[in-house]
Tab-separated table of C-alpha atoms in Angstrom:
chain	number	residue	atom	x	y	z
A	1485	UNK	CA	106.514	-173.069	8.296
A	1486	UNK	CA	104.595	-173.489	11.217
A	1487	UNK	CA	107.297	-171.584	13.454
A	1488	UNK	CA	107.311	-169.038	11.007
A	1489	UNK	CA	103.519	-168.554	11.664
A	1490	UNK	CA	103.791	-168.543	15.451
A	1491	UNK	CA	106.336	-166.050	15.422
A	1492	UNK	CA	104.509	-163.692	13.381
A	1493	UNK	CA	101.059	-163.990	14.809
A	1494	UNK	CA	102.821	-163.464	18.446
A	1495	UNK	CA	105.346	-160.687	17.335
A	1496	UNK	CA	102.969	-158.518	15.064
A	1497	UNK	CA	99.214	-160.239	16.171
A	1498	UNK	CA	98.457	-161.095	12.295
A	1499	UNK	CA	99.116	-163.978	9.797
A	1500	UNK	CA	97.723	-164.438	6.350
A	1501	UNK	CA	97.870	-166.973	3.742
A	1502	UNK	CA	97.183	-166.166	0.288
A	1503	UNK	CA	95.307	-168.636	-1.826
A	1504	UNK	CA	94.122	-170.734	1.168
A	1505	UNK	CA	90.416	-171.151	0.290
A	1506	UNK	CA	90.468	-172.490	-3.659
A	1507	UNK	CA	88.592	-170.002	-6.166
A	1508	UNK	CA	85.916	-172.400	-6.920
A	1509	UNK	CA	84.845	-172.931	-3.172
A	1510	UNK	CA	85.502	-169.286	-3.236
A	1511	UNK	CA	82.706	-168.669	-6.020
A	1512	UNK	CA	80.287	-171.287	-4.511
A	1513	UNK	CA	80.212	-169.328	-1.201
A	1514	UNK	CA	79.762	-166.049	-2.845
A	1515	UNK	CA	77.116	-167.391	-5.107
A	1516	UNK	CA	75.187	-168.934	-1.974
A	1517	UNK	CA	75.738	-165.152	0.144
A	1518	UNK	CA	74.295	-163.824	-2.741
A	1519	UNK	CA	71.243	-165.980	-3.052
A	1520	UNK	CA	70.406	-164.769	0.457
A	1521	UNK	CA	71.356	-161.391	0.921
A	1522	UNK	CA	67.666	-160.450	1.660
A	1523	UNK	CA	68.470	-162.786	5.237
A	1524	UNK	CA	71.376	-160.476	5.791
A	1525	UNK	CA	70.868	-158.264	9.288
A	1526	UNK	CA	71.713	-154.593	8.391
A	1527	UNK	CA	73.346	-153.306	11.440
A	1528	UNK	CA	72.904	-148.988	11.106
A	1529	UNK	CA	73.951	-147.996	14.514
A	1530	UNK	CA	77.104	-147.185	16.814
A	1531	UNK	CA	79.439	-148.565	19.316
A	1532	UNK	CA	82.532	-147.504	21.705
A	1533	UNK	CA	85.735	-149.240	20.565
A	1534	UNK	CA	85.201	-151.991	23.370
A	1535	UNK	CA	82.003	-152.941	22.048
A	1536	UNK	CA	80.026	-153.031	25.245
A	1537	UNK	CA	77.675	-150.576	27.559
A	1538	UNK	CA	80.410	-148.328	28.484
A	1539	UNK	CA	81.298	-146.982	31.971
A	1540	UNK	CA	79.641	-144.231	34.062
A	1541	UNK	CA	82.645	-143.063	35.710
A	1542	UNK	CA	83.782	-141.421	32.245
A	1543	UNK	CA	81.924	-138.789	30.480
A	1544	UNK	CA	80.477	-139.504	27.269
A	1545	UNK	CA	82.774	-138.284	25.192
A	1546	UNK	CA	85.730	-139.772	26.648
A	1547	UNK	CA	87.268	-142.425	24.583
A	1548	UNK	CA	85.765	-145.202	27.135
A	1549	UNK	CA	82.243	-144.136	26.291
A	1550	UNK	CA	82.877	-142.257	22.738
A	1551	UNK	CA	80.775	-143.089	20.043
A	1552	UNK	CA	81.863	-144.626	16.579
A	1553	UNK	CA	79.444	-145.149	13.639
A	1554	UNK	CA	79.038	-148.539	11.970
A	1555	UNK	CA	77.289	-149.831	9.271
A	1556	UNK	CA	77.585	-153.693	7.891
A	1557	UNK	CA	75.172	-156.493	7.007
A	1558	UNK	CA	75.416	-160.092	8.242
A	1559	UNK	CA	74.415	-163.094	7.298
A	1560	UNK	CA	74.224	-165.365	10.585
A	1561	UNK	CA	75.366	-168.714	11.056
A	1562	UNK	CA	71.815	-170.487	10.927
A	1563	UNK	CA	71.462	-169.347	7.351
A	1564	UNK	CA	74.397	-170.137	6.509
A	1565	UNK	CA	74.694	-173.803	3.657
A	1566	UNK	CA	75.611	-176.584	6.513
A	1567	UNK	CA	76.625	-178.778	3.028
A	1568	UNK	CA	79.171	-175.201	2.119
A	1569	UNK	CA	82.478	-175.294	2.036
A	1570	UNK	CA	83.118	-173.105	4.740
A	1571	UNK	CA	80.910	-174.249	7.482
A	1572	UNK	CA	82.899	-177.715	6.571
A	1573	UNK	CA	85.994	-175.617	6.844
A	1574	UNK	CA	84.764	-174.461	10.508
A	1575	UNK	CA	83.569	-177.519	11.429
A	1576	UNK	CA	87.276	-179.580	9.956
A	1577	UNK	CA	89.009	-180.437	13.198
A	1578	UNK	CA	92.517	-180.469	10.791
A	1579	UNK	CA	91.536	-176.836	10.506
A	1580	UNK	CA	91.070	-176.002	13.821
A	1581	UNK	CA	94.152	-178.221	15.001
A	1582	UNK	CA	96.051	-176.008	12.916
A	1583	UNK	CA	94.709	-173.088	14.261
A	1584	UNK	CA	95.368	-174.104	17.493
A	1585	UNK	CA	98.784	-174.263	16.939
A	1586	UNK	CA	99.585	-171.113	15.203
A	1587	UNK	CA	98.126	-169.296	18.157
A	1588	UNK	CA	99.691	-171.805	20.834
A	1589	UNK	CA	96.593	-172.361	22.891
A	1590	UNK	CA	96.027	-175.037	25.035
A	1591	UNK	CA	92.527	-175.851	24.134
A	1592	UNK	CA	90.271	-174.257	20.825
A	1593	UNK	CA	86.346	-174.936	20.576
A	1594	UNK	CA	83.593	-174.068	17.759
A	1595	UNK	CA	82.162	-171.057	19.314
A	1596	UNK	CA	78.280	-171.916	20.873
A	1597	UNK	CA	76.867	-169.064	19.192
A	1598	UNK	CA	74.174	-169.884	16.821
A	1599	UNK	CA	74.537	-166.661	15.016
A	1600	UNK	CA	78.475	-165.752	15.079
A	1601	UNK	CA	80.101	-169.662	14.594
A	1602	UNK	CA	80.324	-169.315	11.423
A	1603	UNK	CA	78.566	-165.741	9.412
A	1604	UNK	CA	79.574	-163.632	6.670
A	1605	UNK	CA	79.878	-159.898	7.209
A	1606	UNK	CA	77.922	-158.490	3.791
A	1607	UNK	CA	79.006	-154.908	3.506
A	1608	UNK	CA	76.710	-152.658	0.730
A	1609	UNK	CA	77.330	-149.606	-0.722
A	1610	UNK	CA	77.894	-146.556	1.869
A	1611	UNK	CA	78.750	-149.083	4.965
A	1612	UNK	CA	81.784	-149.219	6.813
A	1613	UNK	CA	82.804	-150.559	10.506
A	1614	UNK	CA	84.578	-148.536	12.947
A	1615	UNK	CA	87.142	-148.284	15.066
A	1616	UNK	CA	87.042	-151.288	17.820
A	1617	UNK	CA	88.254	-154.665	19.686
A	1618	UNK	CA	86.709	-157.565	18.883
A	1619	UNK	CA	85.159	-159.574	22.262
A	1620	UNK	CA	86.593	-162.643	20.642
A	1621	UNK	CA	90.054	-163.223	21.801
A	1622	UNK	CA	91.165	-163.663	18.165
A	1623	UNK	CA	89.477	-164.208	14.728
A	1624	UNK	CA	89.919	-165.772	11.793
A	1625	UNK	CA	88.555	-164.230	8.640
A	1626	UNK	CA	88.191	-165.002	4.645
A	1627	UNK	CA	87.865	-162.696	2.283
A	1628	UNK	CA	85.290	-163.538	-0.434
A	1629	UNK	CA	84.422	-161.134	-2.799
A	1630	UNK	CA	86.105	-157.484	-2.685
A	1631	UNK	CA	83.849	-154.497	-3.488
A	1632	UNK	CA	84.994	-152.313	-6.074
A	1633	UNK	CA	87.302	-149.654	-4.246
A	1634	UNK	CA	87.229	-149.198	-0.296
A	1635	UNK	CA	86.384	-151.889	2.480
A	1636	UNK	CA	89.843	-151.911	3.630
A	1637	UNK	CA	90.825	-153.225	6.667
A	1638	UNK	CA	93.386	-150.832	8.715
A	1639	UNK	CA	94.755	-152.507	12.284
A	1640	UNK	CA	97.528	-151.591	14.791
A	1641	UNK	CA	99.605	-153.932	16.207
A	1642	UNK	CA	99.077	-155.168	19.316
A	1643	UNK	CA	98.545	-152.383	21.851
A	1644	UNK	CA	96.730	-154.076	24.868
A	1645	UNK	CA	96.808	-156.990	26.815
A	1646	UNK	CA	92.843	-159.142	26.236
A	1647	UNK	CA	90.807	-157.346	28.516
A	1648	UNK	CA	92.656	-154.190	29.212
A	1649	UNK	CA	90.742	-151.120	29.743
A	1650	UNK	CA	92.695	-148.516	31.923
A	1651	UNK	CA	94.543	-145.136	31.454
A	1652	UNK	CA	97.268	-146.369	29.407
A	1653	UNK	CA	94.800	-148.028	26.782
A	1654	UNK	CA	92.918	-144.812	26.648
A	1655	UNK	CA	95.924	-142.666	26.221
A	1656	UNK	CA	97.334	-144.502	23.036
A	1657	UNK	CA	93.725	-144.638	21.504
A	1658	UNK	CA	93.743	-141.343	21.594
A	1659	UNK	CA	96.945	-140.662	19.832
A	1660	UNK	CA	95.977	-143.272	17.202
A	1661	UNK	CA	92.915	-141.938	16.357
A	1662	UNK	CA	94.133	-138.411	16.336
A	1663	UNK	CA	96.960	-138.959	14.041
A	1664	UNK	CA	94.396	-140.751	12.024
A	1665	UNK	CA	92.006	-137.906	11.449
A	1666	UNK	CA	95.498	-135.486	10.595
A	1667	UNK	CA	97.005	-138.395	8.581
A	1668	UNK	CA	94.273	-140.475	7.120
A	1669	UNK	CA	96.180	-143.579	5.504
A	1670	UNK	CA	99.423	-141.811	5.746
A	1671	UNK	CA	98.954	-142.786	9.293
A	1672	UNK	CA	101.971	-145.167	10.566
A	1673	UNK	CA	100.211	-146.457	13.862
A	1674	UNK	CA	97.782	-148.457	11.329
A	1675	UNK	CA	98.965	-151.028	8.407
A	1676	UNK	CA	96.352	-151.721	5.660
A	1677	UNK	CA	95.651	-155.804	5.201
A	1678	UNK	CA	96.370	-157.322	1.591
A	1679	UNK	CA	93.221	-158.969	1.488
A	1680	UNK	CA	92.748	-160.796	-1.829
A	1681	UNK	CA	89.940	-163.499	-2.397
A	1682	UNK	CA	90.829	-166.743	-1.124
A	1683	UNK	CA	93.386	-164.935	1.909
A	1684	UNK	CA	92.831	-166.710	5.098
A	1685	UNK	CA	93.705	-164.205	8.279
A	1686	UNK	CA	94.288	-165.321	11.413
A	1687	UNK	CA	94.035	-161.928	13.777
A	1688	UNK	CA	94.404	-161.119	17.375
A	1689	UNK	CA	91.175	-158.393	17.125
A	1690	UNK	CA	90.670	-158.342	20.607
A	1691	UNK	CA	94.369	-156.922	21.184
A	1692	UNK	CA	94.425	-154.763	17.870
A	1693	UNK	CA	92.485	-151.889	17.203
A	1694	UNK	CA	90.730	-152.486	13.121
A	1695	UNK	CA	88.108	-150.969	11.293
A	1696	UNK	CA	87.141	-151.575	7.756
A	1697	UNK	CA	86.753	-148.359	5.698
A	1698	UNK	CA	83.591	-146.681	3.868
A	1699	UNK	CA	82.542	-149.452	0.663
A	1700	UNK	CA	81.838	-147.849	-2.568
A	1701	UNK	CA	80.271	-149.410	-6.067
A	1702	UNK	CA	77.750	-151.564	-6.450
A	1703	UNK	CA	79.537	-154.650	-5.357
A	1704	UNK	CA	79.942	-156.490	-1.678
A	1705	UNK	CA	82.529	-156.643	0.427
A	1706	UNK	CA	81.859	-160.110	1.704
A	1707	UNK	CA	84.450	-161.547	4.306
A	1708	UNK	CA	83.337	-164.726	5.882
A	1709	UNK	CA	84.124	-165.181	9.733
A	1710	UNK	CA	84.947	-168.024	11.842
A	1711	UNK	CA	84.821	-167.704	15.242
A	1712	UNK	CA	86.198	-170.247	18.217
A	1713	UNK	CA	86.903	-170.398	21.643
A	1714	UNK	CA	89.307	-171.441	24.322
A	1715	UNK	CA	85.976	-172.479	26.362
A	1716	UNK	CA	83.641	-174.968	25.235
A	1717	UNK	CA	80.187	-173.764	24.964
A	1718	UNK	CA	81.335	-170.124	24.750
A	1719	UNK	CA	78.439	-167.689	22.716
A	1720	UNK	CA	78.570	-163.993	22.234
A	1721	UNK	CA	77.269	-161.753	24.689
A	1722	UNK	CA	74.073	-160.913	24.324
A	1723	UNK	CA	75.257	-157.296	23.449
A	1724	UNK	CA	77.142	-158.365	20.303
A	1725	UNK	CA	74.653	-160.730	19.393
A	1726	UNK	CA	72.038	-157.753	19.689
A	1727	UNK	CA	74.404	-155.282	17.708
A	1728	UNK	CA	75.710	-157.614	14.267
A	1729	UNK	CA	72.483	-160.041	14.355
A	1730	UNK	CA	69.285	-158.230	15.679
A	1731	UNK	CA	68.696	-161.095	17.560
A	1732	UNK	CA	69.945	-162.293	21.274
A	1733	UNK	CA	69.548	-166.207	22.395
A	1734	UNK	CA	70.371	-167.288	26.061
């Protein structure tokens, strides 16, 4: 099974597993969020698709620099219940172990962070987060509690190396997100996640280009997210940490 999970997340940059997080740990998390959704950072703003300060050599509207409207909540690591399930489940070194392995990496570390170990991303009514790479090499996400229609998460397979920010990487964004805006879902470049409650994803987000579509109804989309490193003491940089938290620690 293990070499079944390998082979997927190298060969398409995604595995999922169904049913991983039991509903009752499930409903305890959800009821906790919910208790403190008036902690949760409302991020209203926008980003490029690399998630940093761009680069002057490009004009603005190139895809380097180009603009992309996001808005999601967050409920940061320090608020998060260090008795939960799933900051036991980040902190379980069987868990991470098993990580590890799926992705084949030497070494894997509790990210530093004191906001982005271990958060939840709380997404309302009207939000939605676009188009981007994650900084994190890879992620692993839970889904929680599904709104009631939208918040889906679209990705591409991999289409860069970790890092990679040239010509070629700017030509197949473009074609992406162009076929997109012609297509919409019909697009082909993108695959839509079957992300019940309970589904554990391990993703390669800083190689695959996701977003997670506009959230309508009354309910949350609430996927919690685990983040680690190959590098011990590793934190975001202060640019993410400003963006998704409102708040930026050395």
């Amino acid at each position: 099974l293990l070499q079944k999970f390998r082979l997927r997340f190298k060969t398409e940059g995604i595995v999922t597993l169904p049913g991983f997080l039991r509903p009752h740990i499930v409903n305890s998390a959800v009821n906790d969020i919910n208790s403190k959704l008036d902690k949760v950072f409302h991020m209203d703003g926008t980003h490029n698709v690399f998630l940093d300060n761009g680069d002057q050599n490009f004009a603005q509207e190139h895809i380097r620099n180009r603009q992309f409207a996001t808005k999601v909540g967050v409920l940061a690591y320090d608020f998060m219940d260090p008795e939960g399930g799933l900051v036991n489940l980040y902190q379980n070194d069987l868990f991470r172990e098993f990580l590890r392995e799926v992705m084949e990496l030497g070494e894997l570390f509790p990210l530093a962070d004191p906001f982005g170990a271990c958060s939840v991303n709380v997404s309302k009514k009207d939000t939605m987060q676009a188009w981007h790479f994650d900084e994190s090499p890879h992620s692993v996400t839970i889904m929680l509690q599904k709104p009631e229609s939208g918040g889906e998460f679209r990705h591409t397979k991999q289409i860069r190396s970790r890092g990679q920010i040239d010509e070629k990487i700017f030509n197949d964004l473009e074609r992406i997100l162009a076929e997109d805006v012609r297509k919409g879902e019909a697009n082909e470049l993108v695959n839509t996640l079957e992300f019940e409650p309970g589904t554990l994803s391990i993703f390669s987000g800083s190689t695959s280009l996701h977003e997670v579509t506009h959230v309508y109804g009354e309910k949350c989309r609430e996927v919690a997210v685990l983040c680690y490193s190959c590098v011990q003491g590793k934190k975001n940089s202060p640019e993410v940490q400003k963006l998704f938290f409102g708040r930026v620690v050395d």
